[in-house]
Each structure stands twice: as C-alpha cells, then as structure tokens.
Short mmCIF file of C-alpha atoms in Angstrom, two decimals:
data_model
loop_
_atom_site.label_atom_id
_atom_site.label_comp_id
_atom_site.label_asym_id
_atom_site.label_seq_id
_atom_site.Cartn_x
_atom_site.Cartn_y
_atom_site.Cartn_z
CA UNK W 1 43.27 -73.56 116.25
CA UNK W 2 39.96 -72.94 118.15
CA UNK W 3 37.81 -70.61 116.25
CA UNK W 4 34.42 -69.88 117.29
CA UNK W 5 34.35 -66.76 115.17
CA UNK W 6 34.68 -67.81 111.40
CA UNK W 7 33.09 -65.13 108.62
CA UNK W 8 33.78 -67.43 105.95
CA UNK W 9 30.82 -69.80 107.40
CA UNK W 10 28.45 -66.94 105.39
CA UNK W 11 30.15 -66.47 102.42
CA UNK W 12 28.34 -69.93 101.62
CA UNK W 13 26.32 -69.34 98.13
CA UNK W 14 23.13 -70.31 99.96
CA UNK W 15 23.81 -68.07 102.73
CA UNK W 16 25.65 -65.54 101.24
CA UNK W 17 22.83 -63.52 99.27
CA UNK W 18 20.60 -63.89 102.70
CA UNK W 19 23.24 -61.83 104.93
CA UNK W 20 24.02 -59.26 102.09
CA UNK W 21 24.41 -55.58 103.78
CA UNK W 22 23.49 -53.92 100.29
CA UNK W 23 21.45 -53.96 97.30
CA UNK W 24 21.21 -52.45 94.43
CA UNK W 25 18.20 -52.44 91.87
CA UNK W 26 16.45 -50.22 89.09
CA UNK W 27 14.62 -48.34 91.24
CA UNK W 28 17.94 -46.74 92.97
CA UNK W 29 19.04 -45.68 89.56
CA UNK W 30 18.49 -42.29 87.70
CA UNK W 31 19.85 -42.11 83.83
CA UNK W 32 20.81 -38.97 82.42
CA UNK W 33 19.39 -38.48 78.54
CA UNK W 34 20.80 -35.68 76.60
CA UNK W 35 18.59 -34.00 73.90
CA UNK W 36 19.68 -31.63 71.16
CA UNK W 37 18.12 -29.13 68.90
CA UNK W 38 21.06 -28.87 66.72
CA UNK W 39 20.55 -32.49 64.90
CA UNK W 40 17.76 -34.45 63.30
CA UNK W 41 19.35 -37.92 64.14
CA UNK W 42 21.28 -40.06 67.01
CA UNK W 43 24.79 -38.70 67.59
CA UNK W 44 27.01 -40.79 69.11
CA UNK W 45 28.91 -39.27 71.61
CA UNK W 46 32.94 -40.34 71.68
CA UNK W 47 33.96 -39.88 75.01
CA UNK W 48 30.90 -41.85 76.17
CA UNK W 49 30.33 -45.48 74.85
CA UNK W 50 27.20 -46.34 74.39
CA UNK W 51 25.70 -42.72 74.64
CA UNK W 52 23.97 -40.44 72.31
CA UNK W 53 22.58 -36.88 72.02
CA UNK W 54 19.00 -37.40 70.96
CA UNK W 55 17.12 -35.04 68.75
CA UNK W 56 13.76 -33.69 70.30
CA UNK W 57 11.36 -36.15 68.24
CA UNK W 58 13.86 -39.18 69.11
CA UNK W 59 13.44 -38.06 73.68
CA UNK W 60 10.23 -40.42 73.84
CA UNK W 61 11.79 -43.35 72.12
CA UNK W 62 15.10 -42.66 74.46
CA UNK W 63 13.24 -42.44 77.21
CA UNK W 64 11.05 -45.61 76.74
CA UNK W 65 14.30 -47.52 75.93
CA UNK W 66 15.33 -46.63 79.32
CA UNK W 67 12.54 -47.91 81.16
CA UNK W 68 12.51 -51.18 79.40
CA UNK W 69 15.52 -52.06 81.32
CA UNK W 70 12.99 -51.20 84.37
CA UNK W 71 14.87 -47.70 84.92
CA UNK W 72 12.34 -45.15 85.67
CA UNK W 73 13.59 -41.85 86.72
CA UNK W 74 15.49 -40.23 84.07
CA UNK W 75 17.25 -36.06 84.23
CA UNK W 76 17.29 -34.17 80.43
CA UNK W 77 20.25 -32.57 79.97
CA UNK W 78 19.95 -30.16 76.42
CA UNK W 79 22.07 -28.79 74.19
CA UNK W 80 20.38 -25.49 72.40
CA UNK W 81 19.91 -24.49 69.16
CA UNK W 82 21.50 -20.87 69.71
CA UNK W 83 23.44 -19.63 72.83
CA UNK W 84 23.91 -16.12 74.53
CA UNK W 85 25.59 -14.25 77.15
CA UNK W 86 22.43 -15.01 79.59
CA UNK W 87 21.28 -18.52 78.52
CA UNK W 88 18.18 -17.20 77.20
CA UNK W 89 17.19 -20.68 76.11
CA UNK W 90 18.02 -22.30 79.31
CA UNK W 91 14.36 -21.00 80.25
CA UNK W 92 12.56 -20.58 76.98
CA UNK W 93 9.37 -22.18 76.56
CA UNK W 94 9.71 -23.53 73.85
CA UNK W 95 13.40 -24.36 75.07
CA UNK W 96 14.77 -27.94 74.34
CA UNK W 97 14.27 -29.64 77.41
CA UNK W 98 10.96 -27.78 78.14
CA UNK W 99 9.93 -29.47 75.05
CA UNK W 100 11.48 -32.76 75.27
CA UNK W 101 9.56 -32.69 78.97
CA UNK W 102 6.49 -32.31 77.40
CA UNK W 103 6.45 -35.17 75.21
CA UNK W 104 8.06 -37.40 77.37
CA UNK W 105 5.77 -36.87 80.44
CA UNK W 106 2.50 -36.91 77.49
CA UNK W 107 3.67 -40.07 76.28
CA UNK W 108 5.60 -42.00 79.07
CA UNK W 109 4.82 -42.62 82.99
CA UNK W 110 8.50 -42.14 83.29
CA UNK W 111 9.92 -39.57 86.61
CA UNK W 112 11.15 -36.62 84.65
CA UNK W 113 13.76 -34.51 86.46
CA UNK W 114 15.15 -31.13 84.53
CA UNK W 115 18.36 -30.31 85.57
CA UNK W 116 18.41 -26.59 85.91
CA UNK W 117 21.92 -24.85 84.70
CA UNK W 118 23.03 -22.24 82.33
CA UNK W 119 26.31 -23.81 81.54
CA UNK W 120 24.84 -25.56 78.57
CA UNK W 121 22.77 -22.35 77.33
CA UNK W 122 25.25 -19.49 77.70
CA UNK W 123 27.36 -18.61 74.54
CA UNK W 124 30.65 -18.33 77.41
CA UNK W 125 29.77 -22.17 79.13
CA UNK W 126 29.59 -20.71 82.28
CA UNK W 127 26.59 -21.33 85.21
CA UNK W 128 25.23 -17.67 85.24
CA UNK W 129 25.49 -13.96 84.73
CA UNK W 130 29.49 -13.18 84.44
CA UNK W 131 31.17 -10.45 85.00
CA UNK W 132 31.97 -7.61 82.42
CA UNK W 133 35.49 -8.05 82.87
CA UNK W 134 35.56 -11.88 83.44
CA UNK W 135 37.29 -12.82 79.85
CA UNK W 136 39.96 -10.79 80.76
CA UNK W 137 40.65 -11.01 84.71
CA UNK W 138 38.58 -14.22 85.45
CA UNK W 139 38.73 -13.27 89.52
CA UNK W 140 35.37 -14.47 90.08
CA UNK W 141 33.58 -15.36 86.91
CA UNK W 142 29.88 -15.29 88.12
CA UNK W 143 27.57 -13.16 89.26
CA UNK W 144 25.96 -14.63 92.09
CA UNK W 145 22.63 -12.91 92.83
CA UNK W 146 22.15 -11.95 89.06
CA UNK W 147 22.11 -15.09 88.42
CA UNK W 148 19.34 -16.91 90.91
CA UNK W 149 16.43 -15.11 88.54
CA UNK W 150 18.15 -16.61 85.81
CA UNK W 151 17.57 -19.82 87.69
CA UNK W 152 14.56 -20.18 88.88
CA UNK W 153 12.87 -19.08 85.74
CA UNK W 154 15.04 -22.13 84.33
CA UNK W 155 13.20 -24.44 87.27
CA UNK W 156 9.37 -23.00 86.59
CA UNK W 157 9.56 -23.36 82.59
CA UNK W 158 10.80 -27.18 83.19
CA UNK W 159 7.57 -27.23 86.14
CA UNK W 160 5.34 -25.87 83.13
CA UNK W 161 6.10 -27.85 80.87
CA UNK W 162 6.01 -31.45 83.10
CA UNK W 163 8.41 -32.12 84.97
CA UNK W 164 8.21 -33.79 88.58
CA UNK W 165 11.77 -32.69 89.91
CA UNK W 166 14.34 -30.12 88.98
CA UNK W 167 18.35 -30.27 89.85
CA UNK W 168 19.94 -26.88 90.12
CA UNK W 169 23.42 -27.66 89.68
CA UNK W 170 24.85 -24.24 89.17
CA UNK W 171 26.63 -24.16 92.99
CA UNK W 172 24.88 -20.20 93.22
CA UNK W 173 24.33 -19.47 97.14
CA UNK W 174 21.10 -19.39 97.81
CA UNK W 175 19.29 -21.34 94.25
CA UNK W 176 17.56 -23.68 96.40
CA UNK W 177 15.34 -20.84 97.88
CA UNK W 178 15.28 -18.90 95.25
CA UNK W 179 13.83 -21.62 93.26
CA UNK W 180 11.55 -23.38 96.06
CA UNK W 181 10.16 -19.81 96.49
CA UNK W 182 9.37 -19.08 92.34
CA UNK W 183 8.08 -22.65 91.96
CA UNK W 184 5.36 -22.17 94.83
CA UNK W 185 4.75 -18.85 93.52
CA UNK W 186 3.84 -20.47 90.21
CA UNK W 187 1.33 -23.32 91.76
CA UNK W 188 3.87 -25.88 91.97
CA UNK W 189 4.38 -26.66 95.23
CA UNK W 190 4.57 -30.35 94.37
CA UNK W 191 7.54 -30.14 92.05
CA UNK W 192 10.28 -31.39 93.83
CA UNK W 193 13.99 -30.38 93.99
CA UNK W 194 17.20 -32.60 93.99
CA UNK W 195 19.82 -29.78 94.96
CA UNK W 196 23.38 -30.41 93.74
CA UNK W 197 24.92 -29.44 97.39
CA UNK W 198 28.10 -30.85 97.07
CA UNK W 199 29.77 -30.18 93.48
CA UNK W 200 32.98 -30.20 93.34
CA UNK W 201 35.55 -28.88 90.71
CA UNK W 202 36.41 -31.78 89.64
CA UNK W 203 38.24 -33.17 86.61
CA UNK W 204 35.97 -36.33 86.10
CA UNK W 205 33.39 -33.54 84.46
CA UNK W 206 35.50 -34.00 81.06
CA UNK W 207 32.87 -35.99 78.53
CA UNK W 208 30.08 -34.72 80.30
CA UNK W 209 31.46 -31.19 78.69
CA UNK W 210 32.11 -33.03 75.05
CA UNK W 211 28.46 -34.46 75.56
CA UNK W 212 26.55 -31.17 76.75
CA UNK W 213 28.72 -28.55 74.85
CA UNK W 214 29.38 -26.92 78.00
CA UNK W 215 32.79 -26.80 78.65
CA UNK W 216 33.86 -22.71 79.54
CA UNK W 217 35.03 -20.49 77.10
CA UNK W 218 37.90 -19.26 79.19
CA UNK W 219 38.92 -20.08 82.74
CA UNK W 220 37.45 -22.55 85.27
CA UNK W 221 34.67 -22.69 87.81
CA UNK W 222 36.91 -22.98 90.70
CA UNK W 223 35.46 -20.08 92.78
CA UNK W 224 31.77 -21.04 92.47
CA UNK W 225 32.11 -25.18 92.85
CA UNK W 226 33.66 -26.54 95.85
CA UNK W 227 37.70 -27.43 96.11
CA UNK W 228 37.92 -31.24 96.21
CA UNK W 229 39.91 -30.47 98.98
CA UNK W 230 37.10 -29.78 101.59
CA UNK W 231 34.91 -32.60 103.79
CA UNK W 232 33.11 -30.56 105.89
CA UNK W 233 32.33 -27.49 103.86
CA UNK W 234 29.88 -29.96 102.32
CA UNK W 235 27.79 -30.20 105.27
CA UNK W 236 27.42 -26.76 105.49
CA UNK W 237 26.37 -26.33 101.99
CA UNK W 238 23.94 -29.16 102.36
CA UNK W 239 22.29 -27.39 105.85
CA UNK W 240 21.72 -24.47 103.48
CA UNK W 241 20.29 -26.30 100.99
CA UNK W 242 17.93 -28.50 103.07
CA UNK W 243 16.94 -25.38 105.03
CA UNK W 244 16.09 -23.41 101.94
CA UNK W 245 13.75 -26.76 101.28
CA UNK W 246 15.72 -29.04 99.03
CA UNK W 247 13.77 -32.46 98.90
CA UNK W 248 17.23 -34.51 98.21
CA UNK W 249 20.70 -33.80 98.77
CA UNK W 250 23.39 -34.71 96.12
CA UNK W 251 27.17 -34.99 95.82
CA UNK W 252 29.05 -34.83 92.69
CA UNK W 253 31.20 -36.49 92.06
CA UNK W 254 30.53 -39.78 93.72
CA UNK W 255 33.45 -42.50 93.54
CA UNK W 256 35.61 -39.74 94.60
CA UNK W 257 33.82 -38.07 97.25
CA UNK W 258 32.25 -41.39 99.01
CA UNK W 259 33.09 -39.77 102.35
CA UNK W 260 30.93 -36.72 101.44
CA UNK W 261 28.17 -39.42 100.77
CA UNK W 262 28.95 -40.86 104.15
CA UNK W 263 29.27 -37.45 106.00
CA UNK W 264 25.66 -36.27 104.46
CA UNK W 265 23.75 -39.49 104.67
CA UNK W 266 24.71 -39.59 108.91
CA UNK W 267 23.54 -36.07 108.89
CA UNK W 268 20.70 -35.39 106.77
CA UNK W 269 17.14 -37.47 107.10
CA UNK W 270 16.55 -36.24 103.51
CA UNK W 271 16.96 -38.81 100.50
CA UNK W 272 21.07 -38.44 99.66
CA UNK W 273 21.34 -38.77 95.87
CA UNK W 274 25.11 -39.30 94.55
CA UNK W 275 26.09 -38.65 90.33
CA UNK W 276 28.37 -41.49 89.28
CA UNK W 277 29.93 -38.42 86.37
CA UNK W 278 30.87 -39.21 83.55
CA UNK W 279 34.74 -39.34 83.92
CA UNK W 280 34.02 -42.14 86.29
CA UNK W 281 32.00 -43.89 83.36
CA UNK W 282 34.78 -43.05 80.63
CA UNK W 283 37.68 -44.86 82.49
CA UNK W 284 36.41 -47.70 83.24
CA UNK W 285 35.42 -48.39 79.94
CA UNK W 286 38.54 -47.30 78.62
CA UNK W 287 40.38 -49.85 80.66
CA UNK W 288 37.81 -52.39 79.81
CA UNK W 289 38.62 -51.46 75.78
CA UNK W 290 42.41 -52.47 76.86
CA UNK W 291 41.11 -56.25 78.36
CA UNK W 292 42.58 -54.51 81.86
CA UNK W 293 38.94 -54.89 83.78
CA UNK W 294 35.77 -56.76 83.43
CA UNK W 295 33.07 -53.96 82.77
CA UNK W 296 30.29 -55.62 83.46
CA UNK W 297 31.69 -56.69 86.94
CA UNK W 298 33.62 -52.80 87.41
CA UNK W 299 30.37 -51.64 86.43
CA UNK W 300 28.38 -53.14 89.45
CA UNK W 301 31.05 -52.92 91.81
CA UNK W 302 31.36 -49.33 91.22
CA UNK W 303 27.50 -48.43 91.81
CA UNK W 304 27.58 -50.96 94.66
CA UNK W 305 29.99 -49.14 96.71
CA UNK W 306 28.24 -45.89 96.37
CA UNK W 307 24.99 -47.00 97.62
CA UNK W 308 26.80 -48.72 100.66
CA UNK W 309 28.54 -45.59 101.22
CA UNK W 310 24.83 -44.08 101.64
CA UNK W 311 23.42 -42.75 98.68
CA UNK W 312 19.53 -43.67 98.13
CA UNK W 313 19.92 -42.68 94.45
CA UNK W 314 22.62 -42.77 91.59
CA UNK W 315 22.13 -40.81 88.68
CA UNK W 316 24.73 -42.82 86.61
CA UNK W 317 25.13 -43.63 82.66
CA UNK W 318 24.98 -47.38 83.92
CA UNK W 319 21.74 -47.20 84.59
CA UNK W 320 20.47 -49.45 82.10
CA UNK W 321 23.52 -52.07 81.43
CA UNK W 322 23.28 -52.67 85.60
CA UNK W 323 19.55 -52.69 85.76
CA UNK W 324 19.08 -55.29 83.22
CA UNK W 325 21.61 -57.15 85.64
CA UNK W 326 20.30 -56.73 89.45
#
C-alpha cells in the first residue's frame, strides 16, 4: 500500500485537539432552574437526578450554584401556588417566576430568561385558553388567538420584573409578534426573545411534566405542537417566527430532531438554540444507574453532537456537570 491520504496522522494527541471541528464550553450552555411556591425547602425531583424544585428564597442560591460551574444563562421554569382555567398566575406580578426574576437579577449578574407558557399555570395543564367543550371532545384543545393576550402579558410581567430574554414555548401562531409587539409597547424593546419554533410532540417531555406539574389533564397537545413526523414544516414555522422578530430560533427536542437543527442553522442567520429535554437527560442516566454507559462521557458526547449539528446554544440539565468539564 501507497497512501498519501492517511486521517489517522491527526488523531495524534498533540495534533488532535488543534484540528478539532467543534467545541463546546460554558458559555454555549443554558440551565433550566425550576422554582416553586408550593414548598419551603429543596425537593428532589425523581425522574431527574440531580435536580430540584427550589422554593422562591432558595432561586438566588440555585442560581449562584450554577454559575460557579461558569454557566451563566439560566431559564425559570415555576410551579404556582394556585392554578386556574386561564393561568392567571402565569402573569401575576407577584407570580413565582416574576419574583424569583427579581431577586435573582438584584442579586446575581446571571442572563435571566423566563420561559413564557401557561401549561404550568392552568388548573387543565394545557398552553392556553381551551375550548368549552375540550374535556369532552378534545378536537382541538386550544384557543389560538385567545390565547396570545394571555401570552404576552406572561412575557411583559417577566420584562418588569428583570428579565433579559423570554421563551414562548406555547407553539400559538403568531406569539412571537404578539409578544415582540406588547414588550415594545411596554418600553422594552431590549428584552430579547428565544422563540420555541420547532416543538415537537414528543414523548421525551415526560419528567419535565413530573418536574413542572404540567402534564394535561386530559388529552394531548398534538394539534398545537408539531408531528415529529415533519422536516420542513419547521422551516416554515421558524420564517414566521424570525419575521415576527424572534432574536433566536429553537428546536425541541434536540437529540431527536438534529436534522431540524441542521435544516434551521443553513437557513436562518439568527442564533439557533436547541433544548437537550429532559427525557434525553433521564435515559441516559438511567442506563448509566444499570453500569450500561459512562455518563460522564454520554453526557459530553451527547451535547457535543448537538452543537456540531448547529446549535449556538443548549439549554440542557447538563449544564453544570459538562461545564465543570470543558
């Protein structure tokens, strides 16, 4: 043999870290903190080692926790003290997260994005106004346009009270503008939003639901997130969103959808953020528990491939055992 072509001369340890394609460190990484009004202590949640709801006086300490491992941008997910048909507290002032914001952006320099859903607020679990007759013939579920007030009163309490970003996740046509258009309205034109573009119905959501209390009280979300099925209906959702003046683009799930994370970051010049859920989390540290995978090494891989795959930012609940690492 002849070979002038050998890519095993840069797989070399001296050589190898120089010709690297991708990297991943802190900054890429976004951890998700969820606070609750319904306890006074830590509460460990089951589904998600490691994990905790945090009560509103324990956010700061969370939050400062976080960026000791040198993570910096962290999304407040909350879990109310009462629920109702409209999510009332999802946009309350003195709401959970709207307080939780307040302290942590008082007493932290950390990047505070609110995600901005009704899911967790309303006394059904689903992301807006439902129908009347929903419970009992579940052909649609939510009311779309009822809802995007709903919404972007959500996004300007969370702007009130501190936050630099909000995420609305609730897959309603048109949130993006509504919300873009109530948060300039309200003086804050510098508030950014990360639009969830691309969220599928997916069945990696499963602990997120034990962790937020926001699983639905009857039927499924399958007619206002997007069928797991579909590549480029993604692109269209994301050209909606960019051109009702999203600031970042997200898909959701990641590891599952990496060719959605592709297929936007080719298309989009806007930042491409991608949510490593928390299905993806639970199994790999379920197979870990069973001595079938290294976690540590899973762990890395995992958030590895997503940023090669295109994604600028991970919101992930490895943030800070992978931080501490790269």
């Amino acid at each position: 043999m002849h070979l002038t072509d050998r890519p095993r001369r840069l797989r070399t340890d001296g050589v190898r870290p120089l010709v690297s394609e991708t990297s991943l460190s802190a900054s890429d990484l976004i951890a998700p903190v969820f606070v609750d009004a319904t306890t006074d202590e830590r509460v460990p949640i089951e589904s998600m080692p490691g994990h905790e709801r945090v009560p509103v006086d324990e956010a700061v300490a969370r939050v400062e926790e976080i960026r000791e491992t040198g993570v910096e941008a962290v999304i407040l997910f909350g879990i109310p003290e009462s629920k109702d048909p409209e999510g009332s507290r999802a946009y309350a002032a003195d709401g959970v997260v709207q307080e939780a914001i307040r302290r942590i952006t008082a007493e932290t320099d950390a990047y505070v994005i609110g995600d901005v859903c009704l899911c967790e607020y309303t006394d059904h679990g689903h992301c807006g106004v439902i129908e009347e007759s929903a419970e009992a013939a579940p052909t649609w579920t939510v009311k779309n346009d009822e809802t995007l007030d709903l919404l972007a009163r959500t996004a300007v309490s969370q702007a009130e009270a501190g936050a630099d970003m909000v995420a609305p996740s609730a897959m309603t046509d048109g949130q993006v503008g509504a919300i873009r258009e109530a948060l300039d309205d309200a003086g804050h034109e510098d508030v950014a939003i990360m639009a969830y573009s691309a969220k599928y119905e997916s069945a990696f959501y499963g602990p997120f639901r034990d962790a937020a209390d926001g699983a639905p009280a009857f039927g499924d979300r399958r007619h206002y997130q997007m069928d797991p099925a579909n590549r480029r209906e993604a692109i269209r959702e994301a050209e909606l969103d960019a051109d009702q003046g999203a600031d970042v683009l997200m898909v959701k799930p990641a590891l599952p959808y990496l060719d959605v994370v592709s297929d936007l970051r080719r298309e989009f010049d806007q930042p491409i953020a991608a949510y490593n859920v928390s299905g993806e989390y639970a199994m790999l540290h379920a197979a870990a528990d069973n001595g079938w995978l290294d976690l540590e090494a899973v762990a890395h891989e995992s958030l590895l491939s997503i940023k090669r795959a295109g994604a600028d930012l991970i919101l992930t609940y490895f943030a800070e055992d992978v931080a501490e690492r790269v």
